[in-house]
Tab-separated table of C-alpha atoms in Angstrom:
chain	number	residue	atom	x	y	z
A	1	MET	CA	81.180	110.321	194.137
A	2	LYS	CA	83.265	107.239	194.826
A	3	LYS	CA	81.975	104.046	193.290
A	4	ALA	CA	82.608	100.341	193.837
A	5	LEU	CA	81.927	98.401	190.682
A	6	LEU	CA	79.787	95.277	191.067
A	7	VAL	CA	81.440	93.608	188.104
A	8	ILE	CA	82.732	90.058	187.674
A	9	THR	CA	85.446	89.217	185.195
A	10	VAL	CA	84.774	85.574	184.611
A	11	ALA	CA	88.302	84.799	183.467
A	12	THR	CA	89.659	85.679	186.884
A	13	LEU	CA	87.364	83.349	188.896
A	14	GLY	CA	89.184	80.070	188.310
A	15	ILE	CA	86.291	77.916	186.950
A	16	SER	CA	84.744	79.007	183.730
A	17	SER	CA	83.383	75.792	182.236
A	18	CYS	CA	81.870	72.526	183.310
A	19	ASN	CA	83.776	69.360	183.963
A	20	LYS	CA	83.145	66.402	181.703
A	21	ASP	CA	82.224	63.956	184.478
A	22	PRO	CA	79.359	65.461	186.422
A	23	LYS	CA	78.325	63.658	189.661
A	24	GLY	CA	75.025	65.192	190.851
A	25	GLY	CA	72.958	63.567	193.512
A	26	GLY	CA	70.896	64.715	196.449
A	27	PRO	CA	71.884	66.202	199.811
A	28	GLY	CA	74.948	64.629	201.395
A	29	THR	CA	76.224	63.128	198.113
A	30	PRO	CA	80.005	63.522	197.971
A	31	GLY	CA	80.969	65.999	195.298
A	32	ARG	CA	77.285	66.690	194.623
A	33	PHE	CA	77.903	69.853	192.502
A	34	ALA	CA	81.196	68.769	190.874
A	35	GLY	CA	80.780	68.960	187.091
A	36	PHE	CA	78.099	71.593	187.321
A	37	GLU	CA	80.266	74.653	187.434
A	38	THR	CA	79.189	77.788	185.557
A	39	CYS	CA	79.669	81.491	185.943
A	40	GLN	CA	76.350	82.132	184.282
A	41	ILE	CA	73.037	82.368	186.149
A	42	ILE	CA	71.020	79.328	185.005
A	43	ALA	CA	68.194	77.142	186.191
A	44	PRO	CA	69.457	74.616	188.742
A	45	PRO	CA	70.641	71.348	186.961
A	46	SER	CA	68.135	68.642	187.627
A	47	GLN	CA	70.963	66.230	188.498
A	48	VAL	CA	71.852	68.103	191.739
A	49	GLN	CA	68.270	67.614	193.050
A	50	LEU	CA	67.654	71.038	194.589
A	51	ASN	CA	64.159	71.933	195.850
A	52	SER	CA	61.868	73.358	193.198
A	53	TYR	CA	61.732	76.626	195.238
A	54	TYR	CA	65.063	77.473	193.591
A	55	THR	CA	65.063	78.892	190.050
A	56	LYS	CA	68.589	80.468	189.836
A	57	TYR	CA	71.918	78.781	190.146
A	58	THR	CA	75.480	79.809	189.509
A	59	ASN	CA	78.720	77.964	190.467
A	60	CYS	CA	81.816	80.035	189.727
A	61	SER	CA	83.956	78.836	192.650
A	62	GLY	CA	82.982	75.197	192.911
A	63	ILE	CA	80.459	76.048	195.646
A	64	PRO	CA	77.045	76.902	194.154
A	65	ILE	CA	75.069	79.993	194.983
A	66	ILE	CA	71.318	79.521	194.579
A	67	GLY	CA	68.062	81.439	194.972
A	68	ASN	CA	64.715	82.164	193.420
A	69	ASN	CA	63.507	84.757	190.917
A	70	ALA	CA	63.074	87.403	193.641
A	71	VAL	CA	66.842	87.560	194.165
A	72	PRO	CA	68.387	90.160	191.828
A	73	ASP	CA	71.023	88.793	189.351
A	74	ASP	CA	73.426	91.458	190.687
A	75	ALA	CA	73.426	89.687	194.082
A	76	PHE	CA	74.621	86.440	192.511
A	77	MET	CA	77.406	88.333	190.782
A	78	VAL	CA	78.630	89.975	194.006
A	79	ALA	CA	78.245	86.706	195.949
A	80	ASN	CA	80.374	84.827	193.428
A	81	GLU	CA	83.010	87.496	193.585
A	82	THR	CA	82.958	87.641	197.421
A	83	MET	CA	83.160	83.891	197.690
A	84	GLU	CA	86.225	83.802	195.423
A	85	PHE	CA	87.749	86.657	197.436
A	86	LEU	CA	87.385	84.727	200.700
A	87	LEU	CA	88.713	81.504	199.289
A	88	GLN	CA	91.789	83.080	197.677
A	89	GLY	CA	94.814	81.008	198.689
A	90	GLN	CA	92.679	78.394	200.420
A	91	ASN	CA	92.575	75.685	197.769
A	92	ALA	CA	92.481	72.848	200.296
A	93	VAL	CA	89.503	74.423	202.032
A	94	ARG	CA	87.758	74.917	198.655
A	95	GLU	CA	88.304	71.317	197.666
A	96	ASN	CA	86.930	70.090	200.967
A	97	LEU	CA	83.768	72.194	200.614
A	98	ILE	CA	83.338	70.932	197.075
A	99	GLU	CA	83.711	67.295	198.179
A	100	ARG	CA	81.196	67.898	201.019
A	101	GLY	CA	78.639	69.336	198.557
A	102	GLU	CA	78.347	72.650	200.410
A	103	TYR	CA	76.301	75.464	198.850
A	104	TYR	CA	75.093	78.956	199.566
A	105	ILE	CA	71.515	80.326	199.487
A	106	LEU	CA	70.637	83.989	198.782
A	107	VAL	CA	67.405	85.068	200.480
A	108	PRO	CA	65.243	87.641	198.655
A	109	PRO	CA	65.517	91.217	199.858
A	110	GLY	CA	63.169	91.808	202.834
A	111	GLY	CA	63.080	88.078	203.678
A	112	THR	CA	64.790	85.903	206.232
A	113	PRO	CA	66.442	82.425	206.006
A	114	ARG	CA	63.171	80.933	207.268
A	115	ASP	CA	61.710	81.671	203.837
A	116	VAL	CA	63.847	79.006	202.219
A	117	PRO	CA	63.063	75.221	202.450
A	118	GLU	CA	66.279	74.199	204.272
A	119	PHE	CA	65.680	76.577	207.217
A	120	ALA	CA	61.894	76.886	207.448
A	121	ASN	CA	61.929	74.957	210.678
A	122	ALA	CA	65.290	76.097	212.039
A	123	PRO	CA	65.333	76.499	215.896
A	124	GLY	CA	65.773	79.850	217.542
A	125	THR	CA	65.858	83.288	215.927
A	126	VAL	CA	66.997	83.363	212.324
A	127	ASN	CA	66.769	86.924	211.068
A	128	SER	CA	69.627	87.646	208.763
A	129	GLY	CA	71.805	84.585	208.199
A	130	ILE	CA	72.516	80.990	209.172
A	131	TYR	CA	74.968	78.183	208.659
A	132	TRP	CA	74.380	74.524	209.490
A	133	ASP	CA	76.781	71.605	208.967
A	134	GLN	CA	73.601	69.773	207.958
A	135	PRO	CA	72.241	70.254	205.361
A	136	ARG	CA	75.713	71.591	204.557
A	137	CYS	CA	74.727	75.056	203.425
A	138	ALA	CA	74.482	78.693	204.510
A	139	ALA	CA	71.964	81.423	203.822
A	140	SER	CA	71.760	85.211	204.076
A	141	ASN	CA	69.788	88.122	202.691
A	142	ALA	CA	70.837	89.310	199.211
A	143	ALA	CA	70.093	92.871	200.261
A	144	GLY	CA	73.326	93.049	202.340
A	145	LEU	CA	75.354	92.536	199.154
A	146	LEU	CA	73.588	95.330	197.264
A	147	CYS	CA	73.400	98.164	199.764
A	148	MET	CA	69.625	97.686	200.147
A	149	VAL	CA	69.443	98.663	203.802
A	150	GLU	CA	65.629	98.696	203.813
A	151	GLY	CA	65.577	95.056	202.743
A	152	ASN	CA	68.393	93.834	204.991
A	153	PRO	CA	67.419	92.742	208.567
A	154	ASP	CA	71.051	93.441	209.645
A	155	GLY	CA	71.295	96.964	208.316
A	156	HIS	CA	74.525	97.431	206.389
A	157	ALA	CA	76.372	94.477	207.793
A	158	ASN	CA	77.732	92.040	205.175
A	159	VAL	CA	76.187	88.831	206.572
A	160	PHE	CA	77.435	86.909	203.526
A	161	VAL	CA	81.042	87.235	204.916
A	162	HIS	CA	79.821	86.138	208.341
A	163	GLU	CA	78.115	82.975	207.133
A	164	MET	CA	80.869	82.144	204.671
A	165	GLY	CA	83.208	82.449	207.655
A	166	HIS	CA	81.260	79.610	209.434
A	167	MET	CA	81.423	77.469	206.320
A	168	ILE	CA	85.152	78.006	205.864
A	169	SER	CA	85.893	77.429	209.549
A	170	ILE	CA	83.513	74.539	210.429
A	171	SER	CA	83.553	72.574	207.154
A	172	GLY	CA	86.960	73.671	205.880
A	173	LEU	CA	89.679	74.624	208.284
A	174	GLN	CA	88.493	72.449	211.174
A	175	LYS	CA	88.392	69.453	208.854
A	176	ILE	CA	91.758	69.853	207.126
A	177	GLU	CA	93.952	71.533	209.790
A	178	SER	CA	94.646	69.288	212.789
A	179	GLY	CA	95.476	72.120	215.115
A	180	PHE	CA	93.056	74.793	213.901
A	181	LEU	CA	90.123	74.018	216.254
A	182	GLN	CA	92.538	74.061	219.254
A	183	GLU	CA	93.980	77.379	218.100
A	184	LEU	CA	90.500	78.897	217.672
A	185	THR	CA	89.303	77.551	220.988
A	186	GLN	CA	92.320	78.986	222.777
A	187	ALA	CA	91.821	82.395	221.131
A	188	PHE	CA	88.151	82.468	222.238
A	189	ASN	CA	88.941	81.356	225.756
A	190	ASN	CA	91.689	83.980	226.034
A	191	ALA	CA	89.289	86.657	224.844
A	192	VAL	CA	86.635	85.656	227.392
A	193	SER	CA	89.118	85.373	230.279
A	194	THR	CA	90.566	88.874	229.574
A	195	GLY	CA	87.163	90.531	229.172
A	196	LEU	CA	87.296	91.152	225.449
A	197	TRP	CA	84.105	91.424	223.321
A	198	SER	CA	81.898	91.931	226.471
A	199	ASN	CA	78.192	92.329	225.665
A	200	THR	CA	78.640	91.505	221.958
A	201	TYR	CA	77.552	88.639	219.751
A	202	ALA	CA	81.177	87.526	219.444
A	203	ARG	CA	80.900	86.198	223.091
A	204	THR	CA	78.199	83.665	222.105
A	205	ASN	CA	80.615	80.873	221.261
A	206	LYS	CA	83.912	80.309	219.413
A	207	GLU	CA	82.100	79.921	216.078
A	208	GLU	CA	80.357	83.306	216.299
A	209	TYR	CA	83.598	84.841	217.675
A	210	PHE	CA	85.394	83.646	214.530
A	211	SER	CA	82.761	85.008	212.075
A	212	VAL	CA	82.224	88.313	213.885
A	213	CYS	CA	86.008	88.867	213.887
A	214	LEU	CA	86.203	87.889	210.216
A	215	GLN	CA	83.647	90.651	209.475
A	216	THR	CA	85.748	93.072	211.554
A	217	PHE	CA	88.974	91.896	209.782
A	218	TYR	CA	87.314	92.937	206.484
A	219	GLU	CA	85.565	96.011	208.020
A	220	VAL	CA	82.130	94.861	206.846
A	221	GLY	CA	80.339	94.104	210.119
A	222	PHE	CA	79.572	97.407	211.730
A	223	PRO	CA	76.441	99.529	211.306
A	224	PHE	CA	77.009	102.083	208.622
A	225	VAL	CA	75.367	105.070	210.237
A	226	THR	CA	76.978	105.017	213.663
A	227	GLU	CA	79.352	102.964	215.787
A	228	ILE	CA	77.542	101.088	218.566
A	229	ASN	CA	79.408	100.438	221.809
A	230	GLY	CA	78.324	97.053	223.108
A	231	ASP	CA	74.746	96.704	221.900
A	232	GLY	CA	74.737	92.894	222.039
A	233	ASN	CA	76.010	92.705	218.484
A	234	TRP	CA	78.984	95.062	218.007
A	235	ASN	CA	81.356	97.065	220.036
A	236	SER	CA	83.514	99.940	218.838
A	237	ILE	CA	86.154	97.610	217.334
A	238	VAL	CA	85.097	97.946	213.662
A	239	THR	CA	88.364	98.161	211.611
A	240	ARG	CA	91.268	95.807	210.954
A	241	SER	CA	93.766	98.040	212.702
A	242	GLN	CA	91.512	98.226	215.764
A	243	LEU	CA	91.138	94.418	215.765
A	244	GLN	CA	94.922	93.925	215.676
A	245	GLN	CA	95.387	96.138	218.724
A	246	TYR	CA	92.318	94.870	220.623
A	247	ASP	CA	92.518	91.092	220.068
A	248	SER	CA	95.887	90.232	218.423
A	249	THR	CA	95.359	86.487	218.916
A	250	ILE	CA	92.324	86.235	216.577
A	251	TYR	CA	93.806	88.829	214.292
A	252	ASN	CA	96.878	86.672	213.808
A	253	LEU	CA	94.776	83.549	213.248
A	254	LEU	CA	92.786	85.377	210.494
A	255	ALA	CA	95.722	87.219	208.928
A	256	SER	CA	97.676	83.939	208.504
A	257	ARG	CA	94.871	82.332	206.489
A	258	PHE	CA	92.806	85.003	204.715
A	259	ASN	CA	93.124	87.277	201.776
A	260	PRO	CA	94.992	90.404	203.082
A	261	SER	CA	93.136	92.809	200.780
A	262	LEU	CA	90.448	95.068	202.280
A	263	ASN	CA	88.822	95.490	198.859
A	264	VAL	CA	85.851	93.223	199.680
A	265	PRO	CA	83.453	93.027	196.775
A	266	GLY	CA	79.918	94.323	197.141
A	267	CYS	CA	78.335	96.977	199.310
A	268	ILE	CA	80.498	97.868	202.250
A	269	GLN	CA	83.858	99.422	201.618
A	270	GLY	CA	83.770	102.276	204.048
A	271	THR	CA	82.033	105.005	202.132
A	272	ASN	CA	83.264	103.512	198.790
A	273	TYR	CA	80.097	101.905	197.358
A	274	GLU	CA	77.236	102.587	195.049
A	275	PRO	CA	73.835	101.334	196.095
A	276	TRP	CA	72.124	98.862	193.792
A	277	GLN	CA	69.147	100.381	191.960
A	278	ASP	CA	66.061	98.202	191.650
A	279	PRO	CA	64.844	98.766	188.121
A	280	THR	CA	61.245	97.925	189.047
A	281	ILE	CA	60.847	100.960	191.286
A	282	ASN	CA	59.144	103.927	189.629
A	283	CYS	CA	59.123	107.084	191.854
A	284	GLY	CA	57.478	109.412	189.468
A	285	SER	CA	58.437	113.101	189.443
A	286	THR	CA	55.778	114.657	191.721
A	287	VAL	CA	53.121	113.799	194.279
A	288	THR	CA	50.138	115.912	195.353
A	289	ASP	CA	48.584	116.105	198.846
A	290	ILE	CA	44.943	116.469	199.834
A	291	ASP	CA	45.249	120.294	199.856
A	292	GLY	CA	46.568	120.344	196.272
A	293	ASN	CA	50.172	121.063	197.148
A	294	VAL	CA	52.513	119.530	194.593
A	295	TYR	CA	55.884	118.175	195.758
A	296	ASP	CA	58.963	117.216	193.790
A	297	VAL	CA	60.054	113.530	194.286
A	298	VAL	CA	63.585	112.243	194.503
A	299	ARG	CA	64.966	108.725	194.624
A	300	ALA	CA	67.527	107.759	197.223
A	301	GLY	CA	68.723	104.270	196.730
A	302	ASN	CA	65.526	102.195	196.420
A	303	THR	CA	63.279	104.610	198.315
A	304	CYS	CA	61.172	107.426	196.856
A	305	TRP	CA	61.174	110.561	198.987
A	306	MET	CA	59.414	113.850	198.766
A	307	ALA	CA	62.038	116.515	197.977
A	308	GLU	CA	60.107	119.162	199.887
A	309	ASN	CA	58.671	119.498	203.421
A	310	LEU	CA	55.074	118.597	203.878
A	311	LYS	CA	52.563	121.546	203.887
A	312	THR	CA	49.148	119.922	204.298
A	313	THR	CA	46.589	121.257	206.766
A	314	ARG	CA	44.388	118.167	206.379
A	315	TYR	CA	44.781	114.453	206.845
A	316	ARG	CA	44.596	112.155	203.866
A	317	ASP	CA	40.888	111.421	204.601
A	318	GLY	CA	40.109	115.188	204.315
A	319	SER	CA	39.689	115.850	208.039
A	320	GLN	CA	41.285	118.974	209.463
A	321	ILE	CA	44.582	118.991	211.495
A	322	SER	CA	44.306	121.521	214.310
A	323	SER	CA	46.073	124.831	213.637
A	324	ILE	CA	47.534	126.205	216.879
A	325	THR	CA	49.279	129.588	217.262
A	326	ASN	CA	49.183	130.070	221.026
A	327	ASP	CA	52.254	128.776	222.860
A	328	VAL	CA	50.414	127.342	225.876
A	329	SER	CA	47.827	125.664	223.699
A	330	TRP	CA	50.560	124.160	221.629
A	331	SER	CA	52.373	122.795	224.642
A	332	ASN	CA	49.172	121.223	226.038
A	333	ALA	CA	47.907	119.727	222.771
A	334	ASN	CA	47.526	115.939	222.824
A	335	THR	CA	46.065	115.618	219.395
A	336	GLY	CA	47.507	116.256	215.902
A	337	SER	CA	48.459	119.955	215.302
A	338	TRP	CA	50.330	122.076	212.781
A	339	CYS	CA	51.742	125.612	212.628
A	340	ASN	CA	53.891	127.868	210.438
A	341	TYR	CA	57.214	128.904	211.934
A	342	ALA	CA	56.661	132.019	214.077
A	343	ASN	CA	52.970	131.798	212.975
A	344	ASN	CA	54.042	133.427	209.683
A	345	SER	CA	52.376	131.950	206.628
A	346	ALA	CA	55.252	132.993	204.351
A	347	ASN	CA	57.524	130.664	206.383
A	348	GLY	CA	55.064	127.798	205.805
A	349	ASN	CA	55.011	128.450	202.109
A	350	THR	CA	58.779	128.522	201.878
A	351	TYR	CA	59.926	125.921	204.468
A	352	GLY	CA	56.804	123.706	204.873
A	353	ARG	CA	54.786	123.469	208.026
A	354	LEU	CA	55.703	122.124	211.475
A	355	TYR	CA	53.722	119.245	213.041
A	356	ASN	CA	53.686	117.624	216.389
A	357	TRP	CA	54.099	113.837	216.540
A	358	HIS	CA	50.444	113.325	217.244
A	359	ALA	CA	49.680	114.401	213.692
A	360	VAL	CA	52.376	112.016	212.383
A	361	ASN	CA	50.834	109.156	214.299
A	362	ASN	CA	47.196	109.883	213.321
A	363	SER	CA	45.554	106.930	211.674
A	364	ALA	CA	43.828	109.237	209.195
A	365	GLY	CA	47.185	109.609	207.465
A	366	LEU	CA	49.342	112.698	207.274
A	367	CYS	CA	50.869	111.901	203.849
A	368	PRO	CA	49.190	111.584	200.414
A	369	GLU	CA	47.612	108.243	199.416
A	370	GLY	CA	50.316	105.605	198.837
A	371	TRP	CA	52.855	107.528	200.953
A	372	HIS	CA	53.795	107.596	204.657
A	373	VAL	CA	55.970	109.570	207.076
A	374	ALA	CA	59.479	108.015	206.942
A	375	THR	CA	60.329	105.434	209.576
A	376	GLN	CA	63.459	105.315	211.678
A	377	GLY	CA	64.852	102.560	209.294
A	378	GLU	CA	64.109	104.660	206.260
A	379	TRP	CA	65.913	107.675	207.760
A	380	GLN	CA	68.897	105.544	208.585
A	381	ALA	CA	69.003	104.236	205.065
A	382	LEU	CA	68.780	107.774	203.747
A	383	MET	CA	71.765	108.801	205.866
A	384	ALA	CA	73.764	105.798	204.687
A	385	TYR	CA	72.895	106.784	201.110
A	386	ALA	CA	73.949	110.406	201.729
A	387	ASN	CA	77.204	109.213	203.285
A	388	THR	CA	78.271	107.710	199.924
A	389	PHE	CA	78.700	111.274	198.532
A	390	GLY	CA	81.334	112.403	201.005
A	391	ASN	CA	82.515	112.152	204.613
A	392	GLY	CA	79.274	113.164	206.248
A	393	THR	CA	75.542	113.005	205.683
A	394	GLY	CA	74.109	116.539	206.151
A	395	GLY	CA	75.940	118.164	203.314
A	396	ALA	CA	74.608	115.850	200.702
A	397	LEU	CA	71.064	116.323	202.081
A	398	LYS	CA	71.143	120.161	202.551
A	399	SER	CA	69.911	122.600	199.944
A	400	THR	CA	72.559	125.077	198.860
A	401	GLU	CA	70.059	127.906	199.233
A	402	LEU	CA	68.149	129.634	202.058
A	403	TRP	CA	70.522	128.434	204.816
A	404	ALA	CA	72.675	130.851	206.818
A	405	ASN	CA	75.964	131.724	205.176
A	406	GLU	CA	78.020	129.040	206.953
A	407	ASN	CA	76.063	126.022	205.581
A	408	ILE	CA	79.142	123.713	205.956
A	409	GLY	CA	79.448	120.956	203.420
A	410	ALA	CA	76.194	121.698	201.569
A	411	THR	CA	76.184	120.061	198.079
A	412	ASN	CA	72.610	118.672	197.875
A	413	GLU	CA	73.992	115.804	195.769
A	414	THR	CA	71.099	113.598	196.899
A	415	GLY	CA	68.492	116.056	195.633
A	416	PHE	CA	66.798	115.859	199.063
A	417	SER	CA	66.935	119.683	199.467
A	418	ALA	CA	66.697	119.947	203.235
A	419	LEU	CA	65.855	123.486	204.241
A	420	PRO	CA	66.433	125.283	207.612
A	421	SER	CA	62.829	125.178	208.630
A	422	GLY	CA	63.545	125.598	212.381
A	423	ILE	CA	61.469	123.897	215.109
A	424	ARG	CA	58.765	124.677	217.653
A	425	ASN	CA	59.776	123.589	221.094
A	426	ALA	CA	57.500	121.601	223.388
A	427	ASP	CA	56.745	124.824	225.316
A	428	GLY	CA	55.465	126.492	222.087
A	429	THR	CA	58.479	128.783	221.442
A	430	PHE	CA	60.178	128.843	218.045
A	431	GLU	CA	63.940	128.604	217.229
A	432	GLY	CA	66.410	127.712	214.591
A	433	ILE	CA	65.094	129.022	211.227
A	434	LEU	CA	67.925	129.550	208.752
A	435	HIS	CA	70.230	127.504	210.986
A	436	HIS	CA	68.607	124.141	211.735
A	437	THR	CA	65.904	121.642	210.777
A	438	SER	CA	64.520	118.633	212.382
A	439	PHE	CA	62.351	115.878	210.792
A	440	TRP	CA	59.981	113.484	212.458
A	441	SER	CA	60.146	109.725	211.858
A	442	SER	CA	57.002	107.697	212.401
A	443	THR	CA	58.859	105.466	214.849
A	444	PRO	CA	58.107	105.929	218.585
A	445	ASP	CA	60.838	105.662	221.223
A	446	VAL	CA	60.310	105.137	224.892
A	447	GLY	CA	57.902	107.223	227.018
A	448	ALA	CA	56.490	110.295	225.294
A	449	THR	CA	59.300	110.595	222.752
A	450	SER	CA	59.829	109.569	219.144
A	451	PHE	CA	62.817	109.422	216.815
A	452	SER	CA	63.742	112.498	214.791
A	453	TYR	CA	66.640	113.618	212.596
A	454	GLY	CA	68.394	116.967	212.847
A	455	ILE	CA	70.604	118.835	210.320
A	456	TRP	CA	72.489	122.017	211.155
A	457	GLU	CA	74.132	124.766	209.111
A	458	ASN	CA	77.437	124.460	210.991
A	459	GLY	CA	78.351	120.921	210.034
A	460	ASP	CA	78.145	118.019	207.548
A	461	PHE	CA	76.255	115.603	209.764
A	462	THR	CA	72.788	114.291	210.657
A	463	ILE	CA	71.878	113.372	214.255
A	464	GLU	CA	69.279	110.877	215.330
A	465	ALA	CA	67.643	111.817	218.649
A	466	SER	CA	64.512	111.160	220.677
A	467	GLN	CA	62.328	114.225	220.958
A	468	ASP	CA	59.242	115.167	222.933
A	469	ARG	CA	56.127	114.491	220.880
A	470	SER	CA	54.815	118.024	221.549
A	471	ARG	CA	57.696	119.433	219.561
A	472	GLY	CA	56.897	120.962	216.196
A	473	GLN	CA	59.055	119.574	213.361
A	474	ALA	CA	59.157	119.164	209.580
A	475	CYS	CA	57.937	115.977	207.896
A	476	ARG	CA	59.002	114.080	204.787
A	477	CYS	CA	56.948	111.393	203.224
A	478	VAL	CA	58.160	108.302	201.410
A	479	LYS	CA	56.347	106.080	198.924
A	480	ASP	CA	54.823	102.930	200.254
C-alpha cells in the first residue's frame, strides 16, 4: 500500500520561534499575529484577541491556523504544511497576508463554516469552505485534509487549497501585483467567451475560476470515486496536464506563480494517501443480530463495517420479514422481503440473504441495534478507501475465496470480504452467484429506484447504479 506521510519537519517551515516584539490586537489590527509564531499547537495567545470559541492555535507560516478541541491535531499539522507549500516562493504575498492579519480556521469534521463565529451569519450557502476579505480569514472543514470523506461536505476535494487560493489571490497577488487583476480578469473572460468550464463552479466569477483552477493545477479538486462531467462543480478536467491543454491561459498564470510540485501535503495525491484514523472510534470485533447470527467487524477508515453479509430473518424489533420463494410473489411484493439465492438455505448460510429495498427502508430496522444499512455516502467513502490499496476498488473488497476462478484483482486487503452472492431480479429470477454481488445502500434515488453497489469477478472495480427496489440484493451494516 502506498502511503503519504502526514509529517511536519519544523526546521523546514521557515518560522520556528517567536519574534521579540509581538504586536497583537483585535480584528483589522495591522500585523495582528506578528510575534506570535509557533509550530506547536497551543492555546490562542490572549493578545491576538480571538473569540473564546477557539482553543487551538498554530502559526508556522506567519498566518495562523486556528480551531477548537474538536479539530484533530493532525489537521493542524497538514494545514501548516499545505500553507507553506502554497506560499513557497511567494514571500511578498506572505508578508502582505501577515501585515493584513489574515488567518485560517479549521472547522471540525462533520461541520460547516457556519459553526464558527466569523461565519455564523454569512449570506448564501456555506457548506464546505469560505473566504472573506473581512474579517480577513478563510475557513474549511478539517476532514478534507485527513481523508475523512464521511465528515467532509465536499467529498474528497481539498477545500483548504481552494480557500487559500482566494486568500493568496484577493489579499496577496491582487494587492502587490499591479497587473495581476487585469491578467486574471482577461483569463476568465477568455474562458467564458470560448465556452470553457461550462456548467461548472469555475464559471461563477473570476475568483472562483482562479481557486477551482488552482485545485485542478494541484489535482486535488475532483471527486475521488469518479469523474463528473459538468455537474455544476467539476467537469472532466481534473489533472494538471489536462488543464494545460484545456485552458492554457489560466494554466500559465498559475504555473508562473505557484510551487511546481504536485506533492501536495495531506489527503489527495491520486491514490497515494493514507486515511487518518480517529483514535476515539472503537469498532469491536463482532456484532450479533436479532436472530443470533454473529458477524465479524472490520474498520475502513473511520467507519465500522460488518465483514459479512446480513442473514437476519427478523427486523431489529423482533418482527418477521416476509420470506418469499415464488417468483411472481417476489416481483409483486411492496413490503420488506428476504430470500436465499435459488431458495437454497445453504446459499443463505454461506453468502448471506438477499433483501428487497422495502426491507432496507423499514422503520423497524434491518440491522442490529446501533447499526444501519450503509448510505450512499458511506459506500462512496468505502470505495475511496479501497482505492488506496491499488488501481481499482473491487479487488481490495473481494474475498479471495468462493468466487469463480477469474476473480480479477482480488486481494481483500480491506478485510471487507465481499462474496459472490448473486442477485434476485425484479421479476423473481436469480442470477450471478459465484460471479457477481450487489449491495443495497439505504439512499433512495428517483422514482422506484435506490442506489446499489456492484462487484464482479472479471474486474477490479465497483459500480454505483440505481436499481429497482424489488430487486433482491445483499446488505452490509455500518455502526452508527
